[in-house]
mmCIF file of C-alpha atoms in Angstrom:
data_model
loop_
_atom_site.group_PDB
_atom_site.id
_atom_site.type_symbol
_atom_site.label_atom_id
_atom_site.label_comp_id
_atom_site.label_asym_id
_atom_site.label_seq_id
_atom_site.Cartn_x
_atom_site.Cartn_y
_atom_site.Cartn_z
ATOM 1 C CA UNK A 1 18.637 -100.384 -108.287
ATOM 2 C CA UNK A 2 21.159 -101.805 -110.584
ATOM 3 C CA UNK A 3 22.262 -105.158 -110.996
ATOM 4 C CA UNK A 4 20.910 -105.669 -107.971
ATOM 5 C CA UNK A 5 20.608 -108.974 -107.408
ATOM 6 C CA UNK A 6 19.385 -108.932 -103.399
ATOM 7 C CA UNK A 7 16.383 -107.260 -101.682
ATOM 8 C CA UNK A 8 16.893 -106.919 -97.612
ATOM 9 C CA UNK A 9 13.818 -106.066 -95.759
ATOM 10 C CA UNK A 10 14.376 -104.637 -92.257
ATOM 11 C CA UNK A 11 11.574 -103.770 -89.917
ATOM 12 C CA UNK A 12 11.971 -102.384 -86.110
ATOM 13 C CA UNK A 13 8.970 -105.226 -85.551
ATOM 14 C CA UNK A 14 8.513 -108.611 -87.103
ATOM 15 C CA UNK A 15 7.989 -108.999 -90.535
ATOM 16 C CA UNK A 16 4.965 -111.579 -91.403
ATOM 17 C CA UNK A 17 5.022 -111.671 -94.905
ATOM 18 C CA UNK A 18 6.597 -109.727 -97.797
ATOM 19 C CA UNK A 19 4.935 -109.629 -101.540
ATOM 20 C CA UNK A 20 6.699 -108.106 -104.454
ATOM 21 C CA UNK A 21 3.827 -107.047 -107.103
ATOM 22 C CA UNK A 22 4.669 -105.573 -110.648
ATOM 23 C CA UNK A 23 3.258 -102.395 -112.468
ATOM 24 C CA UNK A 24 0.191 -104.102 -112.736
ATOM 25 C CA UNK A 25 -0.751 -104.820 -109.448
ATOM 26 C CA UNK A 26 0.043 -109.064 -110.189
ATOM 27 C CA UNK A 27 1.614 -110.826 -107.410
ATOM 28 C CA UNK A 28 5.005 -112.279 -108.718
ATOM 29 C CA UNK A 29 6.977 -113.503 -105.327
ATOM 30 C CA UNK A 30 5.861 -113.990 -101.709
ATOM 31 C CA UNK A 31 7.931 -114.841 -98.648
ATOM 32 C CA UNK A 32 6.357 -115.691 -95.672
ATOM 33 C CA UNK A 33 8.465 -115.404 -92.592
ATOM 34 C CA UNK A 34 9.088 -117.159 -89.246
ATOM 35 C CA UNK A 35 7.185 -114.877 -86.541
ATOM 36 C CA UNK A 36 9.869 -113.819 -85.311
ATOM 37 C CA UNK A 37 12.290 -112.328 -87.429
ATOM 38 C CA UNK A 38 12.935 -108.889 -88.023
ATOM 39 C CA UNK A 39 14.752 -109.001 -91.209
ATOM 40 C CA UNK A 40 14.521 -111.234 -94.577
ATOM 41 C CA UNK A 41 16.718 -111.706 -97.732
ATOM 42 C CA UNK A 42 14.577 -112.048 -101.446
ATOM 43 C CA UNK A 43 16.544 -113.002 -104.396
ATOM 44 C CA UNK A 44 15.595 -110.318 -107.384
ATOM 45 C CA UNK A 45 18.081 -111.535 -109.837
ATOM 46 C CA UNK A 46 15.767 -113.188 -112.076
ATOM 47 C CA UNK A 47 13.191 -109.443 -112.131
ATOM 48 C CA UNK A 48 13.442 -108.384 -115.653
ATOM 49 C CA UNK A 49 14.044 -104.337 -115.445
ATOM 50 C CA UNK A 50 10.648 -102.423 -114.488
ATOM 51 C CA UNK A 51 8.596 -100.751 -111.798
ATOM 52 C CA UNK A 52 7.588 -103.081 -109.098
ATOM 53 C CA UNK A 53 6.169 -102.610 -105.234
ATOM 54 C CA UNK A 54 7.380 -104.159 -102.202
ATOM 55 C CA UNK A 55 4.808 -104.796 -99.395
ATOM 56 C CA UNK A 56 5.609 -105.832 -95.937
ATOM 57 C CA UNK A 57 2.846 -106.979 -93.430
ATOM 58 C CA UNK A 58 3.581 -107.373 -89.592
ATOM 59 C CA UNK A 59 1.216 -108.066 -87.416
ATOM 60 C CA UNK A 60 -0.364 -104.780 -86.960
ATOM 61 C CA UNK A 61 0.047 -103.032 -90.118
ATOM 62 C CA UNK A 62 1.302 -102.917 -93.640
ATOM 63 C CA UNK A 63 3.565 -100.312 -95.738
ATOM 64 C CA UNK A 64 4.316 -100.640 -99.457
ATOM 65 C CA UNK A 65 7.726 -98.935 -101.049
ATOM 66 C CA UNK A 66 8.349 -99.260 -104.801
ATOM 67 C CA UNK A 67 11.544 -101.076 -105.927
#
């Protein structure tokens, strides 16, 4: 993603919580959501260029996607 300078997380269920981590596995932003929303906006402007992994937790389960 290229001058990106949004994330927008859509789920078909409510989104809990959403964590951005970076290569190393370091928490660097978490958004914690209303319980019941199905979508949520992160500002990434600020994320210096790299590899970094998006996790979003609903009440059941979890699934990670890298950025």
């Amino acid at each position: 993603i290229q001058n990106a300078t949004e994330l927008i997380v859509k789920h078909s269920e409510n989104i809990k919580d959403v964590k951005i981590l970076d290569q190393f596995s370091k928490v660097i932003f978490t958004k914690n959501n209303g319980i019941n929303l199905n979508q949520t906006t992160i500002n990434i402007s600020r994320l210096t260029p790299g590899i970094y992994f998006v996790i979003v937790n609903n009440q059941l389960h979890s699934r990670m996607m890298i950025l």
